[in-house]
Amino acid sequence: MAPNKHLDRMEFMLTLRRRGITDPAVLRAMEEVPREMFVPDNLKPQAYEDHALPIDCGQTISQPYVVAYMTELLELQTRHRVLEIGTGSGYQAAVISRIAAMVVSIERYRTLAERARKIFDMIGYTNIEVITGDGFEGAPQRAPFDRIIVTAAAETIPDNLVDQLGEDGILVLPLGPRNGPQDIVRLRKTAEGIKREDLIAVRFVPLLPGQAKEL
Ligand code: SAH
């Protein structure tokens, strides 16, 4: 796999550009974060292909294009404090952490939260805090956040998360029923109220209530 790795990563960046990702900060972050660190050993040869892959606890690491697209929608600035719901592998949080000041990420499976923390330590990403808990509650003690991203599909927009969004804040989430169709929705909190945009069709694992009873 070693000799192809460079080519794989070039192809990976080309695919993102071809699919319409243009924000230089997002492209730089996608180039910097080693996705192979976040996928299971047996799938590492596929780490730079543009699709979702299975991880532990029956969950998935999102497709790179969707990670880049949702990151672009956040319109991140370097001073931003970001909340993510659904740490999973930690990959999306890692990408955001290369652009924003800090990321708080909540995961309902302890196993996934611990693994993600370990990977961040190994790579030396120190501005990500992983919390094991229920993302529906958000992190009220740390609110308000400049940006919130949900990486599991919600059937309705979680009120707590809208409440924890600061003024001029942006919330990006996949919205729709468990078995699709789901759309990426972007909400902006403005002085005149909440503005909503419904964007591309996607397929995410569901946002489930409560911390997982399993590990
Ligand atoms: N952002 C992840 C994608 C993970 S898939 C990545 O880059 O790899 C979605 C994750 O959301 C799963 O790990 C799932 O366990 C988690 N999840 C689902 N409902 C949740 C909830 N209520 N609170 C916290 N995490 C949740």
Short mmCIF file of C-alpha atoms and ligand atoms in Angstrom, two decimals:
data_model
loop_
_atom_site.label_atom_id
_atom_site.label_comp_id
_atom_site.label_asym_id
_atom_site.label_seq_id
_atom_site.Cartn_x
_atom_site.Cartn_y
_atom_site.Cartn_z
CA MET A 1 0.00 0.00 0.00
CA ALA A 2 2.89 2.38 0.76
CA PRO A 3 3.91 3.23 -2.83
CA ASN A 4 0.32 4.14 -3.77
CA LYS A 5 -0.40 6.23 -0.74
CA HIS A 6 0.79 9.46 -2.29
CA LEU A 7 -1.25 8.83 -5.44
CA ASP A 8 -4.29 7.85 -3.37
CA ARG A 9 -4.12 11.15 -1.54
CA MET A 10 -3.70 13.15 -4.75
CA GLU A 11 -6.75 11.43 -6.21
CA PHE A 12 -8.63 12.10 -2.95
CA MET A 13 -7.98 15.86 -3.21
CA LEU A 14 -8.84 15.89 -6.92
CA THR A 15 -12.17 14.19 -6.23
CA LEU A 16 -13.08 16.79 -3.60
CA ARG A 17 -12.28 19.62 -6.01
CA ARG A 18 -14.11 17.95 -8.86
CA ARG A 19 -17.18 17.54 -6.69
CA GLY A 20 -17.20 21.26 -5.95
CA ILE A 21 -15.29 21.85 -2.71
CA THR A 22 -13.56 25.22 -3.15
CA ASP A 23 -12.93 26.70 0.32
CA PRO A 24 -9.12 26.76 0.64
CA ALA A 25 -9.19 26.27 4.43
CA VAL A 26 -11.39 23.19 4.05
CA LEU A 27 -9.21 21.75 1.28
CA ARG A 28 -6.10 22.35 3.38
CA ALA A 29 -7.67 20.60 6.39
CA MET A 30 -8.77 17.64 4.24
CA GLU A 31 -5.23 17.37 2.91
CA GLU A 32 -3.69 17.56 6.36
CA VAL A 33 -5.79 15.05 8.33
CA PRO A 34 -4.62 11.42 7.86
CA ARG A 35 -7.94 9.61 7.27
CA GLU A 36 -6.21 6.23 7.44
CA MET A 37 -5.71 6.79 11.18
CA PHE A 38 -9.49 6.87 11.70
CA VAL A 39 -10.52 3.74 9.77
CA PRO A 40 -10.23 0.12 10.99
CA ASP A 41 -6.96 -1.67 10.13
CA ASN A 42 -8.47 -3.98 7.52
CA LEU A 43 -9.99 -1.01 5.64
CA LYS A 44 -6.91 1.21 5.60
CA PRO A 45 -6.25 0.50 1.90
CA GLN A 46 -9.62 2.17 1.20
CA ALA A 47 -9.04 5.16 3.47
CA TYR A 48 -8.75 7.64 0.59
CA GLU A 49 -11.66 6.38 -1.48
CA ASP A 50 -14.68 8.66 -1.50
CA HIS A 51 -17.13 6.56 0.48
CA ALA A 52 -18.30 5.93 4.01
CA LEU A 53 -16.72 2.96 5.83
CA PRO A 54 -17.88 0.87 8.80
CA ILE A 55 -16.30 1.51 12.23
CA ASP A 56 -16.93 -0.12 15.64
CA CYS A 57 -20.34 -0.25 17.35
CA GLY A 58 -22.16 -0.57 14.00
CA GLN A 59 -21.42 3.06 13.11
CA THR A 60 -19.74 4.65 10.09
CA ILE A 61 -17.03 7.16 9.24
CA SER A 62 -18.68 9.56 6.81
CA GLN A 63 -17.78 9.88 3.15
CA PRO A 64 -14.92 12.40 2.65
CA TYR A 65 -16.94 14.53 0.23
CA VAL A 66 -19.77 14.87 2.77
CA VAL A 67 -17.27 15.73 5.54
CA ALA A 68 -15.73 18.45 3.36
CA TYR A 69 -19.15 19.71 2.23
CA MET A 70 -20.58 19.98 5.76
CA THR A 71 -17.36 21.65 6.95
CA GLU A 72 -17.66 24.18 4.14
CA LEU A 73 -21.29 24.90 5.11
CA LEU A 74 -20.11 25.81 8.63
CA GLU A 75 -18.22 28.88 7.28
CA LEU A 76 -15.60 28.35 9.97
CA GLN A 77 -13.39 31.10 11.28
CA THR A 78 -10.24 30.56 13.32
CA ARG A 79 -11.81 31.98 16.49
CA HIS A 80 -14.82 29.66 16.41
CA ARG A 81 -15.83 27.24 19.16
CA VAL A 82 -17.61 24.30 17.59
CA LEU A 83 -19.87 21.57 18.99
CA GLU A 84 -20.13 18.26 17.15
CA ILE A 85 -22.72 15.60 17.92
CA GLY A 86 -21.60 12.08 16.91
CA THR A 87 -17.80 11.76 17.29
CA GLY A 88 -17.78 8.30 15.66
CA SER A 89 -14.23 7.76 14.38
CA GLY A 90 -13.25 11.35 15.22
CA TYR A 91 -12.46 12.20 11.60
CA GLN A 92 -14.96 15.04 11.16
CA ALA A 93 -13.89 16.61 14.48
CA ALA A 94 -10.24 16.35 13.37
CA VAL A 95 -10.98 18.20 10.13
CA ILE A 96 -12.84 20.99 11.96
CA SER A 97 -10.05 21.25 14.55
CA ARG A 98 -7.56 22.22 11.82
CA ILE A 99 -9.63 25.35 11.06
CA ALA A 100 -11.48 26.38 14.24
CA ALA A 101 -10.12 27.29 17.68
CA MET A 102 -11.65 24.31 19.46
CA VAL A 103 -14.12 21.45 19.10
CA VAL A 104 -16.29 19.78 21.75
CA SER A 105 -17.55 16.45 20.37
CA ILE A 106 -20.18 14.23 22.01
CA GLU A 107 -20.47 10.47 21.38
CA ARG A 108 -22.97 8.04 22.92
CA TYR A 109 -20.60 5.02 22.72
CA ARG A 110 -17.79 5.06 25.29
CA THR A 111 -15.69 2.75 23.06
CA LEU A 112 -15.78 5.19 20.16
CA ALA A 113 -15.16 8.22 22.39
CA GLU A 114 -12.08 6.57 23.94
CA ARG A 115 -10.70 5.47 20.61
CA ALA A 116 -11.10 8.95 19.12
CA ARG A 117 -9.35 10.53 22.13
CA LYS A 118 -6.43 8.13 21.67
CA ILE A 119 -6.07 8.98 17.99
CA PHE A 120 -6.15 12.74 18.71
CA ASP A 121 -3.39 12.22 21.30
CA MET A 122 -1.32 10.21 18.86
CA ILE A 123 -1.54 12.82 16.10
CA GLY A 124 -1.15 15.68 18.56
CA TYR A 125 -4.51 17.39 18.01
CA THR A 126 -4.97 19.09 21.38
CA ASN A 127 -7.98 21.34 20.71
CA ILE A 128 -10.65 18.60 20.64
CA GLU A 129 -12.55 17.52 23.74
CA VAL A 130 -14.55 14.30 23.48
CA ILE A 131 -17.45 13.79 25.88
CA THR A 132 -19.32 10.49 26.31
CA GLY A 133 -22.98 11.38 26.60
CA ASP A 134 -26.23 12.18 24.88
CA GLY A 135 -25.87 14.65 22.07
CA PHE A 136 -29.56 15.58 22.30
CA GLU A 137 -28.62 17.44 25.46
CA GLY A 138 -25.70 19.22 23.84
CA ALA A 139 -23.13 20.72 26.22
CA PRO A 140 -25.10 23.47 28.02
CA GLN A 141 -22.26 24.22 30.44
CA ARG A 142 -20.04 25.09 27.46
CA ALA A 143 -22.63 27.00 25.39
CA PRO A 144 -23.00 29.19 23.42
CA PHE A 145 -21.21 27.72 20.40
CA ASP A 146 -20.42 29.60 17.21
CA ARG A 147 -21.11 26.52 15.13
CA ILE A 148 -22.84 23.16 15.72
CA ILE A 149 -22.63 20.12 13.44
CA VAL A 150 -24.64 16.93 13.86
CA THR A 151 -23.24 13.86 12.06
CA ALA A 152 -26.15 11.46 12.65
CA ALA A 153 -29.59 11.91 11.11
CA ALA A 154 -32.21 13.66 13.27
CA GLU A 155 -35.92 13.24 12.59
CA THR A 156 -36.63 16.71 13.95
CA ILE A 157 -34.36 19.64 14.74
CA PRO A 158 -33.17 19.23 18.36
CA ASP A 159 -34.31 22.33 20.32
CA ASN A 160 -31.47 22.10 22.84
CA LEU A 161 -28.92 22.47 20.09
CA VAL A 162 -30.65 25.51 18.59
CA ASP A 163 -30.70 27.03 22.11
CA GLN A 164 -26.94 26.44 22.50
CA LEU A 165 -26.13 28.24 19.27
CA GLY A 166 -24.79 31.79 19.65
CA GLU A 167 -25.99 34.81 17.68
CA ASP A 168 -25.09 34.55 13.98
CA GLY A 169 -24.47 30.88 14.71
CA ILE A 170 -24.78 28.13 12.12
CA LEU A 171 -26.14 24.61 12.73
CA VAL A 172 -25.62 21.94 10.06
CA LEU A 173 -27.35 18.56 10.31
CA PRO A 174 -28.77 15.67 8.28
CA LEU A 175 -32.54 15.80 8.76
CA GLY A 176 -35.01 13.07 7.87
CA PRO A 177 -36.37 9.65 8.78
CA ARG A 178 -34.15 6.75 9.81
CA ASN A 179 -34.34 4.97 6.51
CA GLY A 180 -34.02 8.08 4.39
CA PRO A 181 -34.57 10.28 2.52
CA GLN A 182 -32.48 12.74 4.55
CA ASP A 183 -31.25 16.19 3.54
CA ILE A 184 -28.41 18.28 4.83
CA VAL A 185 -30.08 21.30 6.46
CA ARG A 186 -28.34 24.51 7.46
CA LEU A 187 -29.88 26.82 10.06
CA ARG A 188 -28.64 30.34 10.76
CA LYS A 189 -29.55 32.15 13.93
CA THR A 190 -30.05 35.79 12.96
CA ALA A 191 -31.51 38.83 14.69
CA GLU A 192 -34.65 38.29 12.56
CA GLY A 193 -34.98 34.65 13.57
CA ILE A 194 -33.89 31.26 12.26
CA LYS A 195 -33.21 30.92 8.53
CA ARG A 196 -33.29 27.45 7.02
CA GLU A 197 -31.79 25.99 3.83
CA ASP A 198 -32.41 22.44 2.64
CA LEU A 199 -29.43 21.19 0.65
CA ILE A 200 -28.17 17.85 -0.71
CA ALA A 201 -29.66 14.38 -0.13
CA VAL A 202 -27.58 12.14 2.17
CA ARG A 203 -27.68 8.88 4.09
CA PHE A 204 -26.52 8.93 7.75
CA VAL A 205 -26.89 6.54 10.69
CA PRO A 206 -29.67 7.71 13.04
CA LEU A 207 -29.27 10.06 15.98
CA LEU A 208 -30.41 7.88 18.90
CA PRO A 209 -31.57 9.10 22.30
CA GLY A 210 -29.46 8.59 25.43
CA GLN A 211 -25.95 7.37 26.12
CA ALA A 212 -25.42 3.81 24.76
CA LYS A 213 -25.99 1.06 27.36
CA GLU A 214 -23.54 -1.13 25.48
CA LEU A 215 -19.93 0.01 25.64
N1 SAH B 1 -18.53 12.28 12.68
C1 SAH B 1 -18.29 10.86 12.58
C2 SAH B 1 -19.48 10.13 11.97
C3 SAH B 1 -20.00 9.19 12.94
S1 SAH B 1 -21.50 8.33 12.59
C4 SAH B 1 -17.00 10.55 11.87
O1 SAH B 1 -16.38 11.47 11.31
O2 SAH B 1 -16.56 9.40 11.90
C5 SAH B 1 -22.56 9.05 13.79
C6 SAH B 1 -22.19 8.87 15.23
O3 SAH B 1 -23.20 9.51 16.01
C7 SAH B 1 -22.14 7.43 15.71
O4 SAH B 1 -20.89 7.15 16.28
C8 SAH B 1 -23.25 7.35 16.76
O5 SAH B 1 -22.94 6.50 17.85
C9 SAH B 1 -23.34 8.80 17.21
N2 SAH B 1 -24.62 9.18 17.84
C10 SAH B 1 -25.88 8.83 17.48
N3 SAH B 1 -26.77 9.38 18.32
C11 SAH B 1 -26.05 10.11 19.23
C12 SAH B 1 -26.41 10.91 20.36
N4 SAH B 1 -27.68 11.09 20.75
N5 SAH B 1 -25.41 11.49 21.06
C13 SAH B 1 -24.12 11.33 20.72
N6 SAH B 1 -23.74 10.57 19.67
C14 SAH B 1 -24.68 9.97 18.92
#
